[in-house]
Amino acid sequence: MAKKILILPGDGIGQEVTSSMSEVLQYLIDEQNLDFQLSERKVGGSSFDEFGKPLTEETLDMAKNSDAILFGAVGGPEWDGLGWDDRPEQALLGLRKSLGLFANLRPAFLFNELASASPLKNHIIENLDILIVRELTGGVYFGEPRGIVDNETPKYGFNTMIYNEDEIRRIAKVAFEAAMNRDKKLCSVEKANVLEVSKFWRGVVTEMSAEYPEVELSHQLADNTAMQLVLNPNQYDVIVSGNLFGDILSDIAATLSGSIGMLPSASLNSSSQGMYEPCHGSAPDIAGLGIANPIAMIASLAMAFEYSLERVDLARRIESAIKTFISKGYRTKDLSTSNKFMKTEEVAPSIIRILQDEHE
Ligand code: IPM
Ligand code: MG
């Protein structure tokens, strides 16, 4: 059966980077004669502008029926003033929740050639290779009750950080299994010194470690992890965390690698359906200038081939092409140390040339 792929470019540089990714995808479809059915829809602010909603029912239905969703980025200052439900970010949260995409895999790795682009000293950052497994459909992002009460004095706002045992088990399972395929080290991150929900999380993860005797499990408090990621990031292999702490830690981890423009992510549900997006956002400040780095989006396509499209071989080929691209010295503006750099539109043709060369 044909695999269905939905492309959601979104806003800002989301459009530029997905168009580069689409060129690479189309090349592989032609080369391999893949039976893929592609569709493209607006999402986020651009969907709001056209349809009055950041995520239309039709787009959501298409997403539910897709094997893989390739998502650019959403948001921008022009939509900042919108009401809560109309904000571009709601499209992202709605897709995650409606598709049950609970497991967010955010790798942070360094190409050693880019060490000088990292804010950290070379000897601290070299060989960085971390995987952050972030819980994506629960915790304080979605916990009820929540709200803003403005008819009392003083007015207040509140949210609920809540995890049940099943939610913790299923994300911990993903993390333990990822660790088994890597260096067999897992660090679970929470705030068990302050929050009951974290104390409970720690207990469940500890209990589960009995099923994975080969994995060395440690626990860390989120504030300490934020510091340790900067002081000694190579102590980590896999990190597992809830939605909010995972959000924060993955931004820190991403920036260590030189440029957030390099890192992909996958958000998976229990039936291998996945949404794939770069870790960076819509970067309105550089949108339309043709200088965005599309590598994170192209690497997200590799993750889609690996986790949803049953072509790990093509995932490896894309990753290898990206590696070659970097080792040949090609640099987009975010990575360039001089005023010479490659424009966004030049990246896909060059990745495709490498894919061809490496295939022969
Ligand atoms: C992310 C983003 C989102 C999040 C925002 C845009 C809703 O920061 O994917 O990390 O907080 O999850
Ligand atoms: Mg974030």
Short mmCIF file of C-alpha atoms and ligand atoms in Angstrom, two decimals:
data_model
loop_
_atom_site.label_atom_id
_atom_site.label_comp_id
_atom_site.label_asym_id
_atom_site.label_seq_id
_atom_site.Cartn_x
_atom_site.Cartn_y
_atom_site.Cartn_z
CA MET A 1 0.00 0.00 0.00
CA ALA A 2 1.13 3.50 -0.75
CA LYS A 3 2.63 5.34 2.19
CA LYS A 4 0.90 8.64 2.84
CA ILE A 5 3.02 11.67 3.61
CA LEU A 6 1.59 14.99 4.66
CA ILE A 7 3.80 18.05 4.33
CA LEU A 8 2.93 20.97 6.58
CA PRO A 9 5.40 23.79 5.86
CA GLY A 10 3.82 26.26 8.32
CA ASP A 11 5.20 29.75 8.75
CA GLY A 12 8.44 31.71 8.41
CA ILE A 13 11.43 29.61 7.42
CA GLY A 14 9.20 26.53 7.72
CA GLN A 15 8.29 27.08 4.09
CA GLU A 16 11.85 27.42 2.86
CA VAL A 17 13.21 24.41 4.73
CA THR A 18 10.32 22.10 3.77
CA SER A 19 10.78 23.00 0.14
CA SER A 20 14.45 21.91 0.34
CA MET A 21 13.38 18.71 2.12
CA SER A 22 10.75 18.06 -0.57
CA GLU A 23 13.42 18.20 -3.27
CA VAL A 24 15.41 15.50 -1.49
CA LEU A 25 12.26 13.44 -0.91
CA GLN A 26 11.24 13.72 -4.55
CA TYR A 27 14.71 12.67 -5.66
CA LEU A 28 14.53 9.52 -3.51
CA ILE A 29 10.98 8.76 -4.68
CA ASP A 30 12.20 8.87 -8.29
CA GLU A 31 15.43 7.01 -7.67
CA GLN A 32 13.79 4.23 -5.67
CA ASN A 33 10.43 4.29 -7.40
CA LEU A 34 8.73 4.64 -4.01
CA ASP A 35 5.00 4.20 -3.74
CA PHE A 36 4.37 7.40 -1.76
CA GLN A 37 1.36 9.65 -1.85
CA LEU A 38 2.27 13.25 -0.98
CA SER A 39 -0.05 16.03 0.11
CA GLU A 40 0.65 19.52 1.35
CA ARG A 41 -1.50 21.77 3.56
CA LYS A 42 -1.20 25.07 5.35
CA VAL A 43 -0.79 25.06 9.11
CA GLY A 44 -0.26 27.62 11.87
CA GLY A 45 -0.43 31.32 11.07
CA SER A 46 -0.65 30.76 7.32
CA SER A 47 -3.66 28.48 7.87
CA PHE A 48 -5.22 31.07 10.16
CA ASP A 49 -4.82 33.73 7.48
CA GLU A 50 -6.57 31.60 4.87
CA PHE A 51 -9.09 29.55 6.86
CA GLY A 52 -9.43 31.42 10.17
CA LYS A 53 -7.95 28.48 12.12
CA PRO A 54 -4.36 27.36 12.77
CA LEU A 55 -5.38 23.73 12.16
CA THR A 56 -8.46 22.93 10.10
CA GLU A 57 -10.53 19.77 10.59
CA GLU A 58 -9.59 18.70 7.10
CA THR A 59 -5.87 19.02 7.75
CA LEU A 60 -6.23 17.19 11.06
CA ASP A 61 -8.09 14.35 9.30
CA MET A 62 -5.39 14.16 6.65
CA ALA A 63 -2.77 14.05 9.40
CA LYS A 64 -4.60 11.20 11.13
CA ASN A 65 -4.57 9.27 7.86
CA SER A 66 -0.89 9.82 7.12
CA ASP A 67 2.02 7.55 7.91
CA ALA A 68 4.36 10.48 8.30
CA ILE A 69 3.84 14.20 8.72
CA LEU A 70 6.71 16.46 7.76
CA PHE A 71 6.24 19.64 9.71
CA GLY A 72 8.21 22.87 9.15
CA ALA A 73 7.60 25.42 11.89
CA VAL A 74 4.81 27.72 13.03
CA GLY A 75 4.47 31.18 14.54
CA GLY A 76 5.53 34.75 13.95
CA PRO A 77 4.98 38.22 15.36
CA GLU A 78 2.03 38.90 13.03
CA TRP A 79 -0.05 36.31 14.93
CA ASP A 80 1.12 37.20 18.45
CA GLY A 81 -1.98 39.20 19.22
CA LEU A 82 -4.45 36.41 18.43
CA GLY A 83 -6.71 34.80 21.01
CA TRP A 84 -5.50 31.63 22.73
CA ASP A 85 -7.19 29.07 20.44
CA ASP A 86 -6.14 30.83 17.27
CA ARG A 87 -2.43 30.97 18.00
CA PRO A 88 -0.19 29.07 15.56
CA GLU A 89 1.30 26.95 18.39
CA GLN A 90 -2.15 25.45 18.97
CA ALA A 91 -1.79 23.64 15.64
CA LEU A 92 1.29 21.87 16.92
CA LEU A 93 -0.22 21.02 20.29
CA GLY A 94 -3.47 19.90 18.61
CA LEU A 95 -1.64 17.57 16.22
CA ARG A 96 0.46 16.08 19.01
CA LYS A 97 -2.54 15.46 21.24
CA SER A 98 -5.01 14.27 18.57
CA LEU A 99 -2.55 11.80 17.09
CA GLY A 100 -1.29 10.65 20.48
CA LEU A 101 2.32 11.50 19.56
CA PHE A 102 3.61 10.92 23.08
CA ALA A 103 7.24 10.09 22.34
CA ASN A 104 9.37 12.99 21.22
CA LEU A 105 12.89 11.98 20.19
CA ARG A 106 15.30 14.89 20.06
CA PRO A 107 18.84 13.87 19.23
CA ALA A 108 21.62 16.37 19.91
CA PHE A 109 24.87 15.53 18.21
CA LEU A 110 27.91 17.39 17.04
CA PHE A 111 29.72 17.07 13.76
CA ASN A 112 33.22 17.60 15.10
CA GLU A 113 33.99 19.89 12.15
CA LEU A 114 31.42 22.29 13.60
CA ALA A 115 32.86 22.32 17.12
CA SER A 116 33.99 25.93 16.68
CA ALA A 117 30.37 26.96 16.07
CA SER A 118 29.40 25.61 19.50
CA PRO A 119 29.29 28.06 22.40
CA LEU A 120 31.28 25.50 24.43
CA LYS A 121 35.01 24.77 24.29
CA ASN A 122 35.99 22.06 21.83
CA HIS A 123 37.24 19.54 24.40
CA ILE A 124 33.91 19.73 26.28
CA ILE A 125 31.71 19.34 23.27
CA GLU A 126 33.62 16.96 20.96
CA ASN A 127 31.81 13.73 20.06
CA LEU A 128 28.55 14.93 21.61
CA ASP A 129 25.81 12.41 20.97
CA ILE A 130 22.77 12.62 23.22
CA LEU A 131 19.19 11.58 22.73
CA ILE A 132 16.51 13.43 24.64
CA VAL A 133 13.27 11.50 24.97
CA ARG A 134 10.61 14.02 25.89
CA GLU A 135 7.06 13.07 26.90
CA LEU A 136 4.86 15.10 24.57
CA THR A 137 1.15 14.64 25.23
CA GLY A 138 0.87 14.96 29.00
CA GLY A 139 2.26 16.83 31.98
CA VAL A 140 1.61 20.46 32.64
CA TYR A 141 1.07 21.21 28.94
CA PHE A 142 -2.22 19.35 28.92
CA GLY A 143 -3.10 18.78 32.60
CA GLU A 144 -6.55 19.76 33.83
CA PRO A 145 -7.75 21.84 35.56
CA ARG A 146 -6.10 24.87 34.03
CA GLY A 147 -7.15 28.42 33.45
CA ILE A 148 -7.09 32.09 34.24
CA VAL A 149 -9.49 33.36 36.88
CA ASP A 150 -10.01 37.09 36.54
CA ASN A 151 -13.23 37.61 38.45
CA GLU A 152 -11.58 37.13 41.85
CA THR A 153 -9.12 39.28 43.76
CA PRO A 154 -6.31 38.74 43.30
CA LYS A 155 -6.79 37.28 39.84
CA TYR A 156 -4.79 34.14 39.12
CA GLY A 157 -3.67 31.67 36.52
CA PHE A 158 -3.03 27.98 37.12
CA ASN A 159 -2.05 24.70 35.49
CA THR A 160 -1.80 21.12 36.63
CA MET A 161 1.29 18.99 36.29
CA ILE A 162 0.03 15.44 36.24
CA TYR A 163 1.35 12.06 35.04
CA ASN A 164 -0.29 8.72 35.53
CA GLU A 165 1.57 5.46 35.75
CA ASP A 166 0.74 4.38 32.18
CA GLU A 167 1.99 7.63 30.69
CA ILE A 168 5.28 7.34 32.57
CA ARG A 169 5.71 3.67 31.70
CA ARG A 170 5.20 4.12 27.98
CA ILE A 171 7.68 6.99 27.66
CA ALA A 172 10.19 5.27 29.94
CA LYS A 173 9.90 2.13 27.79
CA VAL A 174 10.82 4.15 24.68
CA ALA A 175 13.78 5.62 26.56
CA PHE A 176 15.03 2.32 28.01
CA GLU A 177 14.79 0.71 24.58
CA ALA A 178 16.61 3.59 22.93
CA ALA A 179 19.35 3.24 25.56
CA MET A 180 19.61 -0.49 24.82
CA ASN A 181 20.42 0.42 21.20
CA ARG A 182 22.97 3.03 22.22
CA ASP A 183 25.42 3.21 25.15
CA LYS A 184 22.99 1.72 27.69
CA LYS A 185 22.87 4.77 29.93
CA LEU A 186 19.62 6.48 30.86
CA CYS A 187 19.20 9.61 32.97
CA SER A 188 15.66 10.38 34.14
CA VAL A 189 15.12 14.06 34.85
CA GLU A 190 12.48 15.66 37.10
CA LYS A 191 12.16 17.75 40.27
CA ALA A 192 11.55 15.00 42.81
CA ASN A 193 12.80 17.27 45.60
CA VAL A 194 9.84 19.63 45.13
CA LEU A 195 7.04 18.06 43.08
CA GLU A 196 4.90 15.05 43.99
CA VAL A 197 4.38 14.29 40.31
CA SER A 198 8.17 14.02 39.97
CA LYS A 199 8.55 11.82 43.04
CA PHE A 200 5.94 9.53 41.53
CA TRP A 201 7.72 9.63 38.12
CA ARG A 202 11.00 8.65 39.75
CA GLY A 203 9.35 5.71 41.51
CA VAL A 204 7.80 4.33 38.31
CA VAL A 205 11.01 4.70 36.29
CA THR A 206 13.01 3.02 39.07
CA GLU A 207 10.55 0.15 39.18
CA MET A 208 10.85 -0.32 35.42
CA SER A 209 14.61 -0.46 35.50
CA ALA A 210 14.31 -4.04 36.81
CA GLU A 211 13.20 -5.00 33.28
CA TYR A 212 16.34 -3.44 31.78
CA PRO A 213 19.19 -4.69 33.98
CA GLU A 214 21.77 -3.79 31.32
CA VAL A 215 20.81 -0.13 31.33
CA GLU A 216 22.56 2.03 33.88
CA LEU A 217 19.80 4.28 35.24
CA SER A 218 20.43 7.57 37.02
CA HIS A 219 18.10 10.31 38.25
CA GLN A 220 18.79 14.02 38.11
CA LEU A 221 16.96 17.16 39.13
CA ALA A 222 16.10 19.31 36.14
CA ASP A 223 17.97 22.40 37.30
CA ASN A 224 21.11 20.35 37.77
CA THR A 225 20.70 18.78 34.32
CA ALA A 226 20.45 22.25 32.79
CA MET A 227 23.81 23.04 34.38
CA GLN A 228 25.41 19.66 33.64
CA LEU A 229 24.43 19.86 29.97
CA VAL A 230 26.64 22.91 29.69
CA LEU A 231 29.45 21.74 32.02
CA ASN A 232 29.83 18.15 30.88
CA PRO A 233 27.33 17.14 28.20
CA ASN A 234 29.22 13.97 27.33
CA GLN A 235 28.13 12.34 30.59
CA TYR A 236 24.76 11.67 28.91
CA ASP A 237 23.58 9.01 26.53
CA VAL A 238 19.77 9.05 26.74
CA ILE A 239 17.81 11.54 28.85
CA VAL A 240 14.12 10.98 29.55
CA SER A 241 11.92 13.73 30.87
CA GLY A 242 8.39 15.09 31.08
CA ASN A 243 6.91 17.58 28.67
CA LEU A 244 8.01 20.87 30.28
CA PHE A 245 11.51 19.96 31.46
CA GLY A 246 12.08 18.11 28.19
CA ASP A 247 11.14 21.25 26.27
CA ILE A 248 13.69 23.34 28.14
CA LEU A 249 16.50 20.79 28.20
CA SER A 250 16.17 20.01 24.52
CA ASP A 251 16.71 23.66 23.62
CA ILE A 252 19.89 23.73 25.69
CA ALA A 253 21.09 20.47 24.15
CA ALA A 254 20.30 21.68 20.65
CA THR A 255 22.30 24.84 20.94
CA LEU A 256 25.39 22.93 22.14
CA SER A 257 25.72 21.34 18.76
CA GLY A 258 26.70 24.58 17.07
CA SER A 259 23.43 25.43 15.45
CA ILE A 260 19.86 24.57 16.21
CA GLY A 261 19.56 24.52 12.42
CA MET A 262 21.14 21.06 12.33
CA LEU A 263 18.87 19.03 14.59
CA PRO A 264 15.84 16.94 13.63
CA SER A 265 13.13 15.46 15.81
CA ALA A 266 10.49 12.77 15.70
CA SER A 267 7.20 12.58 17.59
CA LEU A 268 5.76 9.09 17.56
CA ASN A 269 2.63 7.34 18.70
CA SER A 270 2.19 3.69 19.55
CA SER A 271 1.47 2.69 15.96
CA SER A 272 4.65 4.15 14.39
CA GLN A 273 2.80 7.09 12.98
CA GLY A 274 5.06 10.09 13.33
CA MET A 275 5.42 13.78 12.94
CA TYR A 276 8.91 14.94 11.97
CA GLU A 277 10.10 18.46 12.48
CA PRO A 278 13.30 20.42 12.90
CA CYS A 279 14.09 21.53 16.46
CA HIS A 280 14.27 25.15 15.37
CA GLY A 281 11.25 27.39 15.10
CA SER A 282 9.94 29.64 12.35
CA ALA A 283 12.74 32.23 12.80
CA PRO A 284 10.69 35.20 11.53
CA ASP A 285 13.79 37.41 11.65
CA ILE A 286 15.38 35.55 8.74
CA ALA A 287 12.25 34.29 6.95
CA GLY A 288 12.24 34.90 3.21
CA LEU A 289 15.92 35.87 3.08
CA GLY A 290 17.00 32.53 1.66
CA ILE A 291 19.59 31.97 4.40
CA ALA A 292 17.85 29.38 6.59
CA ASN A 293 19.62 26.08 7.16
CA PRO A 294 17.39 23.26 5.85
CA ILE A 295 19.59 20.44 7.22
CA ALA A 296 17.46 19.89 10.34
CA MET A 297 14.41 19.45 8.11
CA ILE A 298 16.25 17.12 5.74
CA ALA A 299 17.51 15.14 8.75
CA SER A 300 13.89 14.98 9.97
CA LEU A 301 13.04 13.30 6.67
CA ALA A 302 15.72 10.73 7.51
CA MET A 303 13.99 10.08 10.84
CA ALA A 304 10.67 9.64 8.98
CA PHE A 305 12.29 7.01 6.74
CA GLU A 306 13.56 5.25 9.85
CA TYR A 307 10.52 5.29 12.12
CA SER A 308 7.42 5.53 9.91
CA LEU A 309 8.33 4.70 6.32
CA GLU A 310 10.16 1.43 6.85
CA ARG A 311 13.23 2.45 4.88
CA VAL A 312 16.06 2.63 7.41
CA ASP A 313 18.46 2.25 4.50
CA LEU A 314 17.34 5.59 3.08
CA ALA A 315 17.55 7.19 6.54
CA ARG A 316 21.21 6.09 6.72
CA ARG A 317 21.90 7.41 3.21
CA ILE A 318 20.48 10.85 4.01
CA GLU A 319 22.46 10.99 7.26
CA SER A 320 25.61 9.99 5.46
CA ALA A 321 25.01 12.64 2.78
CA ILE A 322 24.62 15.29 5.48
CA LYS A 323 27.89 14.16 7.05
CA THR A 324 29.66 14.39 3.72
CA PHE A 325 28.10 17.79 3.07
CA ILE A 326 29.59 19.09 6.33
CA SER A 327 32.96 17.43 5.82
CA LYS A 328 33.23 18.98 2.35
CA GLY A 329 33.11 22.33 4.15
CA TYR A 330 29.70 23.45 2.89
CA ARG A 331 28.22 25.91 5.38
CA THR A 332 24.94 27.75 5.56
CA LYS A 333 24.97 31.19 7.16
CA ASP A 334 24.29 29.96 10.70
CA LEU A 335 27.43 27.81 10.55
CA SER A 336 29.73 29.97 8.51
CA THR A 337 32.68 31.62 10.18
CA SER A 338 33.32 33.89 7.20
CA ASN A 339 30.97 35.97 5.07
CA LYS A 340 30.88 33.20 2.48
CA PHE A 341 28.00 30.82 2.87
CA MET A 342 25.56 28.64 0.96
CA LYS A 343 22.02 29.84 0.38
CA THR A 344 19.05 27.68 1.41
CA GLU A 345 18.14 26.81 -2.17
CA GLU A 346 21.64 25.49 -2.89
CA VAL A 347 21.59 22.92 -0.11
CA ALA A 348 19.15 20.32 -1.50
CA PRO A 349 20.83 20.11 -4.95
CA SER A 350 24.15 19.58 -3.23
CA ILE A 351 22.74 16.90 -0.88
CA ILE A 352 21.17 15.20 -3.91
CA ARG A 353 24.51 15.21 -5.77
CA ILE A 354 26.12 13.55 -2.75
CA LEU A 355 23.28 11.00 -2.55
CA GLN A 356 23.93 10.17 -6.20
CA ASP A 357 27.71 9.94 -5.77
CA GLU A 358 27.47 7.78 -2.68
CA HIS A 359 25.00 5.47 -4.37
CA GLU A 360 27.19 4.64 -7.34
C1 IPM B 1 8.83 22.78 20.98
C2 IPM B 1 8.21 24.14 21.06
C3 IPM B 1 6.73 23.97 21.41
C4 IPM B 1 6.65 23.35 22.77
C5 IPM B 1 5.90 25.27 21.34
C6 IPM B 1 6.06 25.98 20.01
C7 IPM B 1 4.45 25.01 21.62
O1 IPM B 1 8.88 24.92 21.98
O2 IPM B 1 8.38 21.95 20.17
O3 IPM B 1 9.79 22.53 21.72
O4 IPM B 1 6.71 24.04 23.79
O5 IPM B 1 6.52 22.13 22.84
MG MG B 2 10.68 24.07 22.74
#
